[in-house]
PDB file of C-alpha atoms in Angstrom:
ATOM      1  CA  MET A   1      32.466 135.852 174.862  1.00 54.00           C
ATOM      2  CA  LYS A   2      36.012 136.497 173.513  1.00 52.00           C
ATOM      3  CA  THR A   3      36.859 135.684 169.867  1.00 53.00           C
ATOM      4  CA  PRO A   4      39.590 133.033 169.810  1.00 55.00           C
ATOM      5  CA  TYR A   5      42.812 134.155 168.044  1.00 55.00           C
ATOM      6  CA  LYS A   6      43.942 132.176 165.027  1.00 56.00           C
ATOM      7  CA  ASN A   7      47.090 130.157 165.280  1.00 66.00           C
ATOM      8  CA  ILE A   8      49.972 132.398 164.210  1.00 70.00           C
ATOM      9  CA  TYR A   9      51.544 129.530 162.215  1.00 68.00           C
ATOM     10  CA  SER A  10      48.351 129.012 160.248  1.00 72.00           C
ATOM     11  CA  VAL A  11      48.275 132.688 159.351  1.00 66.00           C
ATOM     12  CA  LEU A  12      51.913 132.612 158.244  1.00 70.00           C
ATOM     13  CA  LYS A  13      51.327 129.499 156.124  1.00 72.00           C
ATOM     14  CA  LEU A  14      48.382 131.155 154.437  1.00 73.00           C
ATOM     15  CA  ASN A  15      50.400 134.294 153.700  1.00 76.00           C
ATOM     16  CA  ARG A  16      53.269 132.259 152.316  1.00 78.00           C
ATOM     17  CA  PHE A  17      50.884 130.326 150.066  1.00 77.00           C
ATOM     18  CA  ILE A  18      49.418 133.554 148.735  1.00 83.00           C
ATOM     19  CA  VAL A  19      52.870 135.011 148.064  1.00 79.00           C
ATOM     20  CA  LEU A  20      54.041 131.850 146.278  1.00 82.00           C
ATOM     21  CA  ALA A  21      50.853 131.772 144.214  1.00 81.00           C
ATOM     22  CA  VAL A  22      51.375 135.401 143.139  1.00 82.00           C
ATOM     23  CA  VAL A  23      55.043 134.743 142.231  1.00 82.00           C
ATOM     24  CA  VAL A  24      54.166 131.640 140.205  1.00 83.00           C
ATOM     25  CA  CYS A  25      51.427 133.510 138.321  1.00 84.00           C
ATOM     26  CA  ALA A  26      53.813 136.380 137.611  1.00 83.00           C
ATOM     27  CA  LEU A  27      56.459 133.968 136.261  1.00 84.00           C
ATOM     28  CA  LEU A  28      53.923 132.190 134.068  1.00 82.00           C
ATOM     29  CA  SER A  29      52.614 135.522 132.779  1.00 82.00           C
ATOM     30  CA  SER A  30      56.160 136.763 132.021  1.00 83.00           C
ATOM     31  CA  THR A  31      57.072 133.509 130.275  1.00 86.00           C
ATOM     32  CA  PHE A  32      53.948 133.693 128.123  1.00 80.00           C
ATOM     33  CA  SER A  33      54.648 137.332 127.241  1.00 80.00           C
ATOM     34  CA  VAL A  34      58.240 136.540 126.203  1.00 82.00           C
ATOM     35  CA  TRP A  35      57.029 133.650 124.049  1.00 77.00           C
ATOM     36  CA  MET A  36      54.430 135.860 122.382  1.00 78.00           C
ATOM     37  CA  VAL A  37      57.037 138.548 121.614  1.00 76.00           C
ATOM     38  CA  PHE A  38      59.448 135.929 120.203  1.00 74.00           C
ATOM     39  CA  ASN A  39      56.731 134.327 118.092  1.00 72.00           C
ATOM     40  CA  THR A  40      55.593 137.703 116.735  1.00 70.00           C
ATOM     41  CA  ASN A  41      59.177 138.674 115.951  1.00 64.00           C
ATOM     42  CA  GLN A  42      59.769 135.427 114.031  1.00 63.00           C
ATOM     43  CA  LYS A  43      56.655 136.008 111.973  1.00 61.00           C
ATOM     44  CA  ALA A  44      57.726 139.576 111.264  1.00 57.00           C
ATOM     45  CA  LEU A  45      61.174 138.437 110.121  1.00 53.00           C
ATOM     46  CA  ASN A  46      59.669 135.923 107.722  1.00 57.00           C
ATOM     47  CA  SER A  47      57.057 138.273 106.317  1.00 56.00           C
ATOM     48  CA  ALA A  48      56.718 141.748 104.948  1.00 54.00           C
ATOM     49  CA  PHE A  49      53.544 143.499 103.988  1.00 57.00           C
ATOM     50  CA  ALA A  50      52.395 145.530 101.043  1.00 53.00           C
ATOM     51  CA  ILE A  51      49.129 147.334 100.352  1.00 54.00           C
ATOM     52  CA  ASN A  52      47.174 146.055  97.390  1.00 52.00           C
ATOM     53  CA  THR A  53      45.255 148.379  95.071  1.00 56.00           C
ATOM     54  CA  ASP A  54      41.999 147.490  96.857  1.00 57.00           C
ATOM     55  CA  GLY A  55      43.476 148.350 100.249  1.00 58.00           C
ATOM     56  CA  SER A  56      44.043 144.774 101.413  1.00 55.00           C
ATOM     57  CA  ILE A  57      47.299 143.708 103.076  1.00 51.00           C
ATOM     58  CA  ILE A  58      49.437 141.247 101.111  1.00 52.00           C
ATOM     59  CA  PRO A  59      52.018 139.171 103.033  1.00 58.00           C
ATOM     60  CA  LEU A  60      55.352 138.848 101.265  1.00 56.00           C
ATOM     61  CA  LYS A  61      57.462 135.926 102.410  1.00 58.00           C
ATOM     62  CA  LEU A  62      61.161 136.187 103.136  1.00 53.00           C
ATOM     63  CA  VAL A  63      61.945 133.977 100.159  1.00 55.00           C
ATOM     64  CA  THR A  64      60.359 136.611  97.918  1.00 64.00           C
ATOM     65  CA  GLN A  65      62.486 139.281  99.548  1.00 70.00           C
ATOM     66  CA  LYS A  66      65.611 137.222  98.815  1.00 72.00           C
ATOM     67  CA  GLU A  67      64.539 136.732  95.215  1.00 75.00           C
ATOM     68  CA  ASN A  68      64.044 140.476  94.866  1.00 85.00           C
ATOM     69  CA  PHE A  69      67.466 141.064  96.431  1.00 88.00           C
ATOM     70  CA  ARG A  70      69.123 138.760  93.901  1.00 91.00           C
ATOM     71  CA  VAL A  71      67.464 140.603  91.020  1.00 92.00           C
ATOM     72  CA  GLU A  72      68.591 143.975  92.357  1.00 93.00           C
ATOM     73  CA  ALA A  73      72.089 142.661  93.160  1.00 95.00           C
ATOM     74  CA  LEU A  74      72.591 141.341  89.622  1.00 95.00           C
ATOM     75  CA  ALA A  75      71.308 144.619  88.181  1.00 95.00           C
ATOM     76  CA  HIS A  76      73.672 146.550  90.470  1.00 96.00           C
ATOM     77  CA  LEU A  77      76.670 144.459  89.386  1.00 97.00           C
ATOM     78  CA  ASP A  78      75.720 144.799  85.729  1.00 97.00           C
ATOM     79  CA  LEU A  79      75.437 148.574  86.122  1.00 97.00           C
ATOM     80  CA  PHE A  80      78.790 148.869  87.902  1.00 98.00           C
ATOM     81  CA  HIS A  81      80.776 146.745  85.455  1.00 98.00           C
ATOM     82  CA  ASN A  82      79.284 148.603  82.501  1.00 97.00           C
ATOM     83  CA  TYR A  83      80.227 151.967  83.996  1.00 97.00           C
ATOM     84  CA  PHE A  84      83.700 150.880  85.086  1.00 98.00           C
ATOM     85  CA  TYR A  85      84.804 149.009  81.952  1.00 98.00           C
ATOM     86  CA  ASN A  86      82.648 150.346  79.097  1.00 97.00           C
ATOM     87  CA  ILE A  87      84.701 153.471  78.487  1.00 97.00           C
ATOM     88  CA  ASP A  88      86.295 155.571  75.768  1.00 95.00           C
ATOM     89  CA  ALA A  89      87.973 158.959  75.503  1.00 93.00           C
ATOM     90  CA  SER A  90      84.660 160.805  75.452  1.00 93.00           C
ATOM     91  CA  ASN A  91      82.817 159.153  78.346  1.00 95.00           C
ATOM     92  CA  TYR A  92      85.369 157.643  80.740  1.00 95.00           C
ATOM     93  CA  GLU A  93      85.267 160.475  83.308  1.00 95.00           C
ATOM     94  CA  ARG A  94      81.463 160.470  83.449  1.00 96.00           C
ATOM     95  CA  ASN A  95      81.199 156.664  83.577  1.00 97.00           C
ATOM     96  CA  LEU A  96      83.878 156.262  86.242  1.00 97.00           C
ATOM     97  CA  GLU A  97      82.238 158.902  88.415  1.00 96.00           C
ATOM     98  CA  LYS A  98      78.985 156.931  88.259  1.00 96.00           C
ATOM     99  CA  ALA A  99      80.816 153.667  88.997  1.00 97.00           C
ATOM    100  CA  LEU A 100      82.418 155.104  92.143  1.00 97.00           C
ATOM    101  CA  TRP A 101      78.956 155.703  93.623  1.00 97.00           C
ATOM    102  CA  LEU A 102      78.298 151.951  93.461  1.00 97.00           C
ATOM    103  CA  GLY A 103      81.328 150.768  95.453  1.00 97.00           C
ATOM    104  CA  ASN A 104      83.331 151.654  98.542  1.00 97.00           C
ATOM    105  CA  SER A 105      87.003 152.565  98.934  1.00 97.00           C
ATOM    106  CA  SER A 106      88.127 149.269  97.357  1.00 97.00           C
ATOM    107  CA  VAL A 107      86.700 150.461  94.034  1.00 97.00           C
ATOM    108  CA  ASP A 108      88.160 153.940  94.501  1.00 97.00           C
ATOM    109  CA  ASN A 109      91.589 152.458  95.272  1.00 97.00           C
ATOM    110  CA  LEU A 110      91.477 150.368  92.094  1.00 97.00           C
ATOM    111  CA  TYR A 111      90.506 153.430  90.076  1.00 97.00           C
ATOM    112  CA  ARG A 112      93.402 155.423  91.564  1.00 97.00           C
ATOM    113  CA  GLN A 113      95.803 152.560  90.835  1.00 97.00           C
ATOM    114  CA  LYS A 114      94.697 152.374  87.201  1.00 96.00           C
ATOM    115  CA  LYS A 115      95.039 156.142  86.919  1.00 96.00           C
ATOM    116  CA  ALA A 116      98.554 156.036  88.380  1.00 97.00           C
ATOM    117  CA  ASP A 117      99.471 153.247  85.936  1.00 96.00           C
ATOM    118  CA  GLY A 118      98.453 155.467  83.009  1.00 96.00           C
ATOM    119  CA  VAL A 119      95.456 153.387  81.890  1.00 95.00           C
ATOM    120  CA  TYR A 120      93.254 156.412  81.239  1.00 96.00           C
ATOM    121  CA  ASN A 121      96.064 158.468  79.730  1.00 95.00           C
ATOM    122  CA  ARG A 122      96.580 155.733  77.109  1.00 94.00           C
ATOM    123  CA  LEU A 123      92.834 155.781  76.501  1.00 93.00           C
ATOM    124  CA  LEU A 124      93.091 159.464  75.587  1.00 93.00           C
ATOM    125  CA  GLN A 125      96.438 159.303  73.826  1.00 93.00           C
ATOM    126  CA  TYR A 126      95.517 156.493  71.442  1.00 92.00           C
ATOM    127  CA  SER A 127      91.730 157.138  71.265  1.00 92.00           C
ATOM    128  CA  LEU A 128      91.031 153.626  72.505  1.00 95.00           C
ATOM    129  CA  VAL A 129      87.504 152.285  72.787  1.00 96.00           C
ATOM    130  CA  GLN A 130      86.899 149.714  75.517  1.00 97.00           C
ATOM    131  CA  LYS A 131      83.531 148.027  74.988  1.00 96.00           C
ATOM    132  CA  VAL A 132      81.844 145.514  77.324  1.00 98.00           C
ATOM    133  CA  LEU A 133      80.452 142.522  75.429  1.00 97.00           C
ATOM    134  CA  SER A 134      78.976 140.462  78.262  1.00 97.00           C
ATOM    135  CA  ILE A 135      78.672 140.397  82.063  1.00 98.00           C
ATOM    136  CA  ASP A 136      77.991 137.182  83.977  1.00 98.00           C
ATOM    137  CA  SER A 137      77.665 137.451  87.776  1.00 97.00           C
ATOM    138  CA  ARG A 138      77.198 134.661  90.325  1.00 97.00           C
ATOM    139  CA  LEU A 139      75.988 135.393  93.860  1.00 96.00           C
ATOM    140  CA  SER A 140      76.567 133.316  96.975  1.00 95.00           C
ATOM    141  CA  GLU A 141      75.171 133.789 100.489  1.00 90.00           C
ATOM    142  CA  ASN A 142      76.810 132.895 103.785  1.00 89.00           C
ATOM    143  CA  ASN A 143      74.997 133.748 107.027  1.00 85.00           C
ATOM    144  CA  GLY A 144      73.290 136.739 105.485  1.00 82.00           C
ATOM    145  CA  SER A 145      76.447 138.051 103.777  1.00 91.00           C
ATOM    146  CA  TYR A 146      76.577 138.143  99.978  1.00 95.00           C
ATOM    147  CA  SER A 147      79.647 137.716  97.807  1.00 97.00           C
ATOM    148  CA  PHE A 148      79.914 137.674  94.023  1.00 98.00           C
ATOM    149  CA  THR A 149      82.106 136.507  91.187  1.00 98.00           C
ATOM    150  CA  THR A 150      81.696 138.355  87.901  1.00 98.00           C
ATOM    151  CA  THR A 151      83.105 137.428  84.510  1.00 98.00           C
ATOM    152  CA  THR A 152      83.283 140.404  82.171  1.00 98.00           C
ATOM    153  CA  ILE A 153      84.145 140.015  78.499  1.00 97.00           C
ATOM    154  CA  PHE A 154      85.265 143.236  76.845  1.00 97.00           C
ATOM    155  CA  GLU A 155      87.155 144.300  73.773  1.00 96.00           C
ATOM    156  CA  ILE A 156      89.638 147.091  73.199  1.00 96.00           C
ATOM    157  CA  ASN A 157      89.450 148.714  69.775  1.00 95.00           C
ATOM    158  CA  ARG A 158      92.807 150.138  68.736  1.00 90.00           C
ATOM    159  CA  GLY A 159      91.657 151.097  65.243  1.00 86.00           C
ATOM    160  CA  SER A 160      93.031 148.368  63.019  1.00 87.00           C
ATOM    161  CA  ILE A 161      93.371 145.898  65.904  1.00 92.00           C
ATOM    162  CA  ILE A 162      90.614 144.646  68.218  1.00 94.00           C
ATOM    163  CA  ASP A 163      91.665 142.546  71.225  1.00 95.00           C
ATOM    164  CA  THR A 164      89.188 140.699  73.445  1.00 96.00           C
ATOM    165  CA  TYR A 165      89.751 140.073  77.148  1.00 97.00           C
ATOM    166  CA  GLU A 166      88.128 138.098  79.941  1.00 98.00           C
ATOM    167  CA  LEU A 167      88.192 139.652  83.421  1.00 98.00           C
ATOM    168  CA  VAL A 168      87.146 137.753  86.562  1.00 98.00           C
ATOM    169  CA  SER A 169      86.442 139.983  89.554  1.00 98.00           C
ATOM    170  CA  THR A 170      85.153 139.279  93.066  1.00 98.00           C
ATOM    171  CA  GLY A 171      83.753 141.216  95.992  1.00 98.00           C
ATOM    172  CA  ASN A 172      80.951 141.537  98.515  1.00 98.00           C
ATOM    173  CA  LEU A 173      77.641 143.378  98.593  1.00 97.00           C
ATOM    174  CA  ILE A 174      76.103 145.292 101.481  1.00 96.00           C
ATOM    175  CA  THR A 175      72.818 147.193 101.673  1.00 93.00           C
ATOM    176  CA  VAL A 176      72.819 150.971 102.030  1.00 94.00           C
ATOM    177  CA  ASP A 177      70.250 153.717 101.618  1.00 92.00           C
ATOM    178  CA  ARG A 178      69.023 154.184  98.079  1.00 90.00           C
ATOM    179  CA  ASN A 179      70.318 157.327  96.432  1.00 90.00           C
ATOM    180  CA  PHE A 180      68.551 157.950  93.141  1.00 88.00           C
ATOM    181  CA  PRO A 181      69.955 158.273  90.536  1.00 89.00           C
ATOM    182  CA  ASN A 182      73.474 157.694  91.921  1.00 93.00           C
ATOM    183  CA  ASN A 183      72.725 154.371  93.653  1.00 94.00           C
ATOM    184  CA  PRO A 184      69.208 153.255  92.670  1.00 92.00           C
ATOM    185  CA  HIS A 185      69.489 149.702  94.059  1.00 93.00           C
ATOM    186  CA  GLY A 186      70.669 150.628  97.546  1.00 93.00           C
ATOM    187  CA  LEU A 187      73.693 148.318  97.406  1.00 95.00           C
ATOM    188  CA  LEU A 188      77.426 148.880  97.790  1.00 97.00           C
ATOM    189  CA  ILE A 189      80.310 146.809  96.423  1.00 98.00           C
ATOM    190  CA  THR A 190      83.034 146.120  98.995  1.00 97.00           C
ATOM    191  CA  ASN A 191      86.342 144.222  98.880  1.00 98.00           C
ATOM    192  CA  TYR A 192      86.390 144.569  95.108  1.00 98.00           C
ATOM    193  CA  PHE A 193      89.302 142.798  93.435  1.00 98.00           C
ATOM    194  CA  GLU A 194      90.295 141.984  89.864  1.00 97.00           C
ATOM    195  CA  ASN A 195      91.379 138.358  90.125  1.00 98.00           C
ATOM    196  CA  THR A 196      92.382 137.382  86.610  1.00 97.00           C
ATOM    197  CA  LEU A 197      92.648 139.080  83.235  1.00 96.00           C
ATOM    198  CA  LYS A 198      93.420 137.089  80.132  1.00 95.00           C
ATOM    199  CA  LYS A 199      93.411 137.780  76.433  1.00 95.00           C
ATOM    200  CA  LEU A 200      91.076 135.631  74.377  1.00 93.00           C
ATOM    201  CA  ASN A 201      92.231 134.324  71.033  1.00 72.00           C
ATOM    202  CA  ASP A 202      89.983 133.877  68.019  1.00 58.00           C
ATOM    203  CA  GLU A 203      89.390 130.172  68.725  1.00 45.00           C
ATOM    204  CA  SER A 204      88.150 130.768  72.260  1.00 45.00           C
ATOM    205  CA  ARG A 205      85.847 133.548  71.037  1.00 46.00           C
ATOM    206  CA  LYS A 206      84.236 131.208  68.508  1.00 43.00           C
ATOM    207  CA  GLU A 207      83.632 128.594  71.232  1.00 44.00           C
TER     208      GLU A 207
END
């Protein structure tokens, strides 16, 4: 007795169903994989990990990272402004060399401009002492970019005369590789600009 052949259309329908089922499963599997990768990436962006003394893993949230960045940024700005403006005839070359490690070409250009204007020659000629009294920096963030405004109060001792000045400077901060001891915080000042410089009288100093 001969075995009856299956209807060719039934066979084709079955094959098409199998192919569609495989394609749908592949799409679902790919979609799930993409979602898992995205979810893992989001968690990684919002967390960092450190090893505790007992060997356990401690999650550090992104907010903690930002807080640490602000602390390092303020310390970096304080270090730069002290090096760049706290100078006298005996230390200005050493301090300015250290300051140039903390900023990009905008800082170097300002240094060259001051040098061309004879600022450092007058420092040597008249044995001036420029001393930083206070540094107040404010940070702001915009889409991951950081800018700052720093108010530096310093005095210039001319022997019998001491004048006090207020300098407001602005710029941006970017992260770079740490370079100890030249750049211990791993930050770089860019777009540095001295906005205003004014002499403070005795009344404003008392206030």
